[in-house]
Amino acid sequence: MREPVELRRQRILSVVESRGAVKVSVLAAELDVSVVTVRRDVEELARAGRLRRGHGVARPAGEAQPPAAVPALRGDGSAGDGGAIALVVPDRHSYLYETLHGARTVLEESGMRIALHIAHQSADTERPLVERALADGARGLLIAPRWRNARSEELDYGWLADVGVPTVLMERRPRPGSALHVLDSVCSDHWYGTYLAVEHLVSLGHRRIVLAARDDSPTARTIRAAFAEIAAARAEVEDWSVVLSSPEAVPGPGPESPAAGAVTAAGADAPPVAAAGARTPLDLAALLRERGATAAVLHGDVDALMLVQRLAESGVEVPRDCSVVAYDDVVAALGSTPLTAVAPPKAEIGRAAAELLLHRLSGAVGSGGPVHRTELLPTLKVRGSAREWVPTTK
């Protein structure tokens, strides 16, 4: 289903408001649409006074002028081309872009030069980017590997543990005992974020809950596992299930890829549910009816907004007929029904990771101390897409 124009423009506004000036070409790449389409959107938004348009750039409406460039610094503090901090993040990943910009703020304030590398969706993309950055003299590395499945994660363990410069993983938690266990990492506590979502729905009286989630990142896999654990442990939850939120939300071809809409976990007493075809969009309305579910947790935001739209097309209104909590809170507030959402501290993750890396590079007493495992807690943003459920009596 093609993304609605207004939703796309709301996403553009969200990116511009959170980052400042953004190139039209960058917006087009992130939204996976043509530059012509984004340029037209920016013109319309500028005409409505919602942002400012420059030569190939979109800026916040209230921005007086572009920010001044930060001088590049060498290791000795003088201006030059060397001594950059390499930042490596996946393309088309607005969640991690917010993390990136949190790191950018800290690094620019410290006067460090930033070398940004965007990893494409093909396999084994990060390694050559990191090797190129090291060849160019990068002093440190901040990285959020894509890790679409467990195998791709394992393939990165050897080389990433041996890059030879201080490295901090952002929003990635190495497996215990793996080669990457010796790396610093800063991550959201997604178990706790999932707990917040389930606890909120249970507190409103919901007893039958569906999780429609992605399965193409470590965050997605953590959310799926946490939901199954938390829902199974709550005596109040009578029925729960985990399904794939989108046909594109899979880790890649092979046995690890569940079919779209397939139930991959369910309450012990739940009846079996037939799997949909691998490219078939999830019929959430039908699933809710089959399970008798009154609430859903939806990951991530764009999938959540699209699923809520499909619910409305099927005659299911949120929150009247189904309560919804989204997970990510990148654009959850921008839908026609603003969604209550779990909000991981995305920018704070980037800031904490950058501060830790700068500490490692400082040479100060204690800068070579023990490995850091930093976890920051998400929060719940209540916006009204979930309401108290009162069972009907017959």
mmCIF file of N, CA and C in Angstrom, residues 41-111:
data_model
loop_
_atom_site.group_PDB
_atom_site.id
_atom_site.type_symbol
_atom_site.label_atom_id
_atom_site.label_comp_id
_atom_site.label_asym_id
_atom_site.label_seq_id
_atom_site.Cartn_x
_atom_site.Cartn_y
_atom_site.Cartn_z
ATOM 1 N N ASP A 41 6.746 17.961 -2.073
ATOM 2 C CA ASP A 41 6.233 18.009 -0.699
ATOM 3 C C ASP A 41 6.801 19.203 0.056
ATOM 4 N N VAL A 42 8.102 19.437 -0.092
ATOM 5 C CA VAL A 42 8.755 20.547 0.608
ATOM 6 C C VAL A 42 8.189 21.880 0.133
ATOM 7 N N GLU A 43 7.939 22.010 -1.147
ATOM 8 C CA GLU A 43 7.354 23.252 -1.673
ATOM 9 C C GLU A 43 5.980 23.509 -1.069
ATOM 10 N N GLU A 44 5.157 22.450 -0.987
ATOM 11 C CA GLU A 44 3.815 22.606 -0.411
ATOM 12 C C GLU A 44 3.889 22.941 1.073
ATOM 13 N N LEU A 45 4.799 22.280 1.794
ATOM 14 C CA LEU A 45 4.940 22.556 3.224
ATOM 15 C C LEU A 45 5.474 23.969 3.457
ATOM 16 N N ALA A 46 6.384 24.418 2.589
ATOM 17 C CA ALA A 46 6.905 25.775 2.709
ATOM 18 C C ALA A 46 5.808 26.796 2.400
ATOM 19 N N ARG A 47 4.988 26.495 1.406
ATOM 20 C CA ARG A 47 3.892 27.401 1.048
ATOM 21 C C ARG A 47 2.903 27.546 2.208
ATOM 22 N N ALA A 48 2.751 26.456 2.980
ATOM 23 C CA ALA A 48 1.837 26.481 4.134
ATOM 24 C C ALA A 48 2.498 27.036 5.388
ATOM 25 N N GLY A 49 3.794 27.400 5.271
ATOM 26 C CA GLY A 49 4.493 27.988 6.405
ATOM 27 C C GLY A 49 4.951 26.991 7.446
ATOM 28 N N ARG A 50 4.985 25.710 7.095
ATOM 29 C CA ARG A 50 5.332 24.679 8.086
ATOM 30 C C ARG A 50 6.828 24.386 8.103
ATOM 31 N N LEU A 51 7.560 24.819 7.071
ATOM 32 C CA LEU A 51 9.019 24.757 7.052
ATOM 33 C C LEU A 51 9.539 25.799 6.076
ATOM 34 N N ARG A 52 10.864 25.938 6.005
ATOM 35 C CA ARG A 52 11.497 26.876 5.079
ATOM 36 C C ARG A 52 12.257 26.085 4.035
ATOM 37 N N ARG A 53 12.248 26.576 2.810
ATOM 38 C CA ARG A 53 12.906 25.895 1.706
ATOM 39 C C ARG A 53 14.108 26.692 1.239
ATOM 40 N N GLY A 54 15.245 25.992 1.114
ATOM 41 C CA GLY A 54 16.448 26.607 0.563
ATOM 42 C C GLY A 54 16.841 25.882 -0.709
ATOM 43 N N HIS A 55 18.045 26.124 -1.182
ATOM 44 C CA HIS A 55 18.515 25.480 -2.405
ATOM 45 C C HIS A 55 18.851 24.016 -2.106
ATOM 46 N N GLY A 56 17.894 23.134 -2.418
ATOM 47 C CA GLY A 56 18.103 21.707 -2.183
ATOM 48 C C GLY A 56 18.029 21.308 -0.731
ATOM 49 N N VAL A 57 17.510 22.185 0.125
ATOM 50 C CA VAL A 57 17.501 21.939 1.573
ATOM 51 C C VAL A 57 16.143 22.323 2.149
ATOM 52 N N ALA A 58 15.673 21.552 3.138
ATOM 53 C CA ALA A 58 14.480 21.907 3.915
ATOM 54 C C ALA A 58 14.924 22.272 5.322
ATOM 55 N N ARG A 59 14.412 23.397 5.845
ATOM 56 C CA ARG A 59 14.802 23.879 7.172
ATOM 57 C C ARG A 59 13.563 24.095 8.037
ATOM 58 N N PRO A 60 13.713 24.014 9.359
ATOM 59 C CA PRO A 60 12.579 24.307 10.243
ATOM 60 C C PRO A 60 12.043 25.710 10.003
ATOM 61 N N ALA A 61 10.767 25.908 10.220
ATOM 62 C CA ALA A 61 10.142 27.203 9.955
ATOM 63 C C ALA A 61 10.757 28.316 10.777
ATOM 64 N N GLY A 62 11.206 28.004 11.997
ATOM 65 C CA GLY A 62 11.731 29.042 12.881
ATOM 66 C C GLY A 62 13.222 29.236 12.808
ATOM 67 N N GLU A 63 13.909 28.520 11.920
ATOM 68 C CA GLU A 63 15.368 28.633 11.849
ATOM 69 C C GLU A 63 15.765 29.914 11.140
ATOM 70 N N ALA A 64 16.564 30.731 11.802
ATOM 71 C CA ALA A 64 16.939 32.025 11.232
ATOM 72 C C ALA A 64 17.962 31.880 10.121
ATOM 73 N N GLN A 65 18.948 30.997 10.309
ATOM 74 C CA GLN A 65 19.985 30.828 9.302
ATOM 75 C C GLN A 65 20.628 29.464 9.505
ATOM 76 N N PRO A 66 21.274 28.931 8.480
ATOM 77 C CA PRO A 66 21.934 27.641 8.622
ATOM 78 C C PRO A 66 23.009 27.710 9.699
ATOM 79 N N PRO A 67 23.189 26.628 10.471
ATOM 80 C CA PRO A 67 24.232 26.638 11.486
ATOM 81 C C PRO A 67 25.623 26.711 10.866
ATOM 82 N N ALA A 68 26.526 27.341 11.589
ATOM 83 C CA ALA A 68 27.896 27.467 11.093
ATOM 84 C C ALA A 68 28.573 26.110 11.071
ATOM 85 N N ALA A 69 29.467 25.938 10.100
ATOM 86 C CA ALA A 69 30.178 24.667 9.984
ATOM 87 C C ALA A 69 31.133 24.495 11.150
ATOM 88 N N VAL A 70 31.276 23.256 11.630
ATOM 89 C CA VAL A 70 32.203 22.962 12.707
ATOM 90 C C VAL A 70 33.560 22.619 12.110
ATOM 91 N N PRO A 71 34.633 23.255 12.537
ATOM 92 C CA PRO A 71 35.939 22.976 11.928
ATOM 93 C C PRO A 71 36.396 21.559 12.231
ATOM 94 N N ALA A 72 37.062 20.957 11.255
ATOM 95 C CA ALA A 72 37.642 19.640 11.485
ATOM 96 C C ALA A 72 38.864 19.783 12.378
ATOM 97 N N LEU A 73 39.087 18.807 13.251
ATOM 98 C CA LEU A 73 40.224 18.855 14.155
ATOM 99 C C LEU A 73 41.117 17.647 13.959
ATOM 100 N N ARG A 74 42.427 17.871 14.053
ATOM 101 C CA ARG A 74 43.366 16.769 14.085
ATOM 102 C C ARG A 74 43.451 16.250 15.519
ATOM 103 N N GLY A 75 44.196 15.184 15.696
ATOM 104 C CA GLY A 75 44.373 14.630 17.030
ATOM 105 C C GLY A 75 45.026 15.624 17.974
ATOM 106 N N ASP A 76 45.839 16.570 17.451
ATOM 107 C CA ASP A 76 46.498 17.541 18.321
ATOM 108 C C ASP A 76 45.648 18.778 18.536
ATOM 109 N N GLY A 77 44.411 18.775 17.988
ATOM 110 C CA GLY A 77 43.501 19.886 18.203
ATOM 111 C C GLY A 77 43.549 20.947 17.133
ATOM 112 N N SER A 78 44.456 20.827 16.163
ATOM 113 C CA SER A 78 44.531 21.815 15.101
ATOM 114 C C SER A 78 43.599 21.445 13.959
ATOM 115 N N ALA A 79 43.222 22.450 13.147
ATOM 116 C CA ALA A 79 42.308 22.184 12.042
ATOM 117 C C ALA A 79 42.988 21.317 10.995
ATOM 118 N N GLY A 80 42.210 20.405 10.376
ATOM 119 C CA GLY A 80 42.759 19.541 9.357
ATOM 120 C C GLY A 80 41.769 18.479 8.954
ATOM 121 N N ASP A 81 42.223 17.496 8.178
ATOM 122 C CA ASP A 81 41.339 16.478 7.636
ATOM 123 C C ASP A 81 41.310 15.198 8.450
ATOM 124 N N GLY A 82 42.313 14.939 9.262
ATOM 125 C CA GLY A 82 42.410 13.670 9.972
ATOM 126 C C GLY A 82 41.681 13.681 11.299
ATOM 127 N N GLY A 83 41.738 12.516 11.993
ATOM 128 C CA GLY A 83 41.225 12.432 13.353
ATOM 129 C C GLY A 83 39.728 12.445 13.474
ATOM 130 N N ALA A 84 39.010 11.974 12.479
ATOM 131 C CA ALA A 84 37.545 12.010 12.532
ATOM 132 C C ALA A 84 37.013 10.885 13.412
ATOM 133 N N ILE A 85 35.776 11.052 13.866
ATOM 134 C CA ILE A 85 35.002 9.984 14.496
ATOM 135 C C ILE A 85 34.079 9.425 13.414
ATOM 136 N N ALA A 86 34.199 8.137 13.141
ATOM 137 C CA ALA A 86 33.351 7.512 12.129
ATOM 138 C C ALA A 86 32.025 7.099 12.752
ATOM 139 N N LEU A 87 30.913 7.480 12.117
ATOM 140 C CA LEU A 87 29.573 7.055 12.505
ATOM 141 C C LEU A 87 29.008 6.190 11.394
ATOM 142 N N VAL A 88 28.598 4.984 11.716
ATOM 143 C CA VAL A 88 28.068 4.056 10.724
ATOM 144 C C VAL A 88 26.672 3.628 11.153
ATOM 145 N N VAL A 89 25.677 3.922 10.302
ATOM 146 C CA VAL A 89 24.289 3.557 10.583
ATOM 147 C C VAL A 89 23.642 3.029 9.305
ATOM 148 N N PRO A 90 22.560 2.235 9.438
ATOM 149 C CA PRO A 90 21.878 1.722 8.244
ATOM 150 C C PRO A 90 21.121 2.821 7.518
ATOM 151 N N ASP A 91 20.927 2.644 6.212
ATOM 152 C CA ASP A 91 20.098 3.591 5.466
ATOM 153 C C ASP A 91 18.620 3.321 5.759
ATOM 154 N N ARG A 92 17.786 4.323 5.470
ATOM 155 C CA ARG A 92 16.332 4.224 5.605
ATOM 156 C C ARG A 92 15.917 3.763 6.996
ATOM 157 N N HIS A 93 16.537 4.338 8.010
ATOM 158 C CA HIS A 93 16.260 3.906 9.375
ATOM 159 C C HIS A 93 16.103 5.151 10.240
ATOM 160 N N SER A 94 14.899 5.751 10.224
ATOM 161 C CA SER A 94 14.678 7.016 10.915
ATOM 162 C C SER A 94 14.907 6.910 12.413
ATOM 163 N N TYR A 95 14.638 5.734 12.997
ATOM 164 C CA TYR A 95 14.859 5.523 14.422
ATOM 165 C C TYR A 95 16.335 5.762 14.762
ATOM 166 N N LEU A 96 17.227 5.091 14.031
ATOM 167 C CA LEU A 96 18.655 5.221 14.327
ATOM 168 C C LEU A 96 19.219 6.551 13.868
ATOM 169 N N TYR A 97 18.552 7.225 12.929
ATOM 170 C CA TYR A 97 19.010 8.556 12.552
ATOM 171 C C TYR A 97 18.845 9.534 13.721
ATOM 172 N N GLU A 98 17.796 9.343 14.525
ATOM 173 C CA GLU A 98 17.651 10.189 15.716
ATOM 174 C C GLU A 98 18.791 9.920 16.690
ATOM 175 N N THR A 99 19.191 8.650 16.812
ATOM 176 C CA THR A 99 20.334 8.308 17.648
ATOM 177 C C THR A 99 21.599 8.962 17.116
ATOM 178 N N LEU A 100 21.773 8.907 15.806
ATOM 179 C CA LEU A 100 22.929 9.522 15.163
ATOM 180 C C LEU A 100 23.013 11.013 15.482
ATOM 181 N N HIS A 101 21.882 11.701 15.425
ATOM 182 C CA HIS A 101 21.919 13.138 15.639
ATOM 183 C C HIS A 101 22.150 13.499 17.106
ATOM 184 N N GLY A 102 21.791 12.588 18.021
ATOM 185 C CA GLY A 102 22.173 12.798 19.411
ATOM 186 C C GLY A 102 23.681 12.739 19.574
ATOM 187 N N ALA A 103 24.304 11.758 18.897
ATOM 188 C CA ALA A 103 25.771 11.649 18.932
ATOM 189 C C ALA A 103 26.419 12.855 18.275
ATOM 190 N N ARG A 104 25.851 13.290 17.181
ATOM 191 C CA ARG A 104 26.413 14.418 16.440
ATOM 192 C C ARG A 104 26.496 15.667 17.308
ATOM 193 N N THR A 105 25.463 15.918 18.102
ATOM 194 C CA THR A 105 25.454 17.107 18.961
ATOM 195 C C THR A 105 26.647 17.119 19.902
ATOM 196 N N VAL A 106 26.905 15.983 20.545
ATOM 197 C CA VAL A 106 28.022 15.893 21.495
ATOM 198 C C VAL A 106 29.356 16.047 20.783
ATOM 199 N N LEU A 107 29.514 15.373 19.644
ATOM 200 C CA LEU A 107 30.788 15.418 18.935
ATOM 201 C C LEU A 107 31.081 16.808 18.385
ATOM 202 N N GLU A 108 30.055 17.484 17.864
ATOM 203 C CA GLU A 108 30.282 18.830 17.335
ATOM 204 C C GLU A 108 30.617 19.810 18.453
ATOM 205 N N GLU A 109 29.961 19.650 19.603
ATOM 206 C CA GLU A 109 30.266 20.536 20.726
ATOM 207 C C GLU A 109 31.698 20.345 21.219
ATOM 208 N N SER A 110 32.219 19.126 21.048
ATOM 209 C CA SER A 110 33.598 18.848 21.479
ATOM 210 C C SER A 110 34.617 19.281 20.427
ATOM 211 N N GLY A 111 34.130 19.676 19.255
ATOM 212 C CA GLY A 111 35.024 20.081 18.183
ATOM 213 C C GLY A 111 35.546 18.945 17.341
#
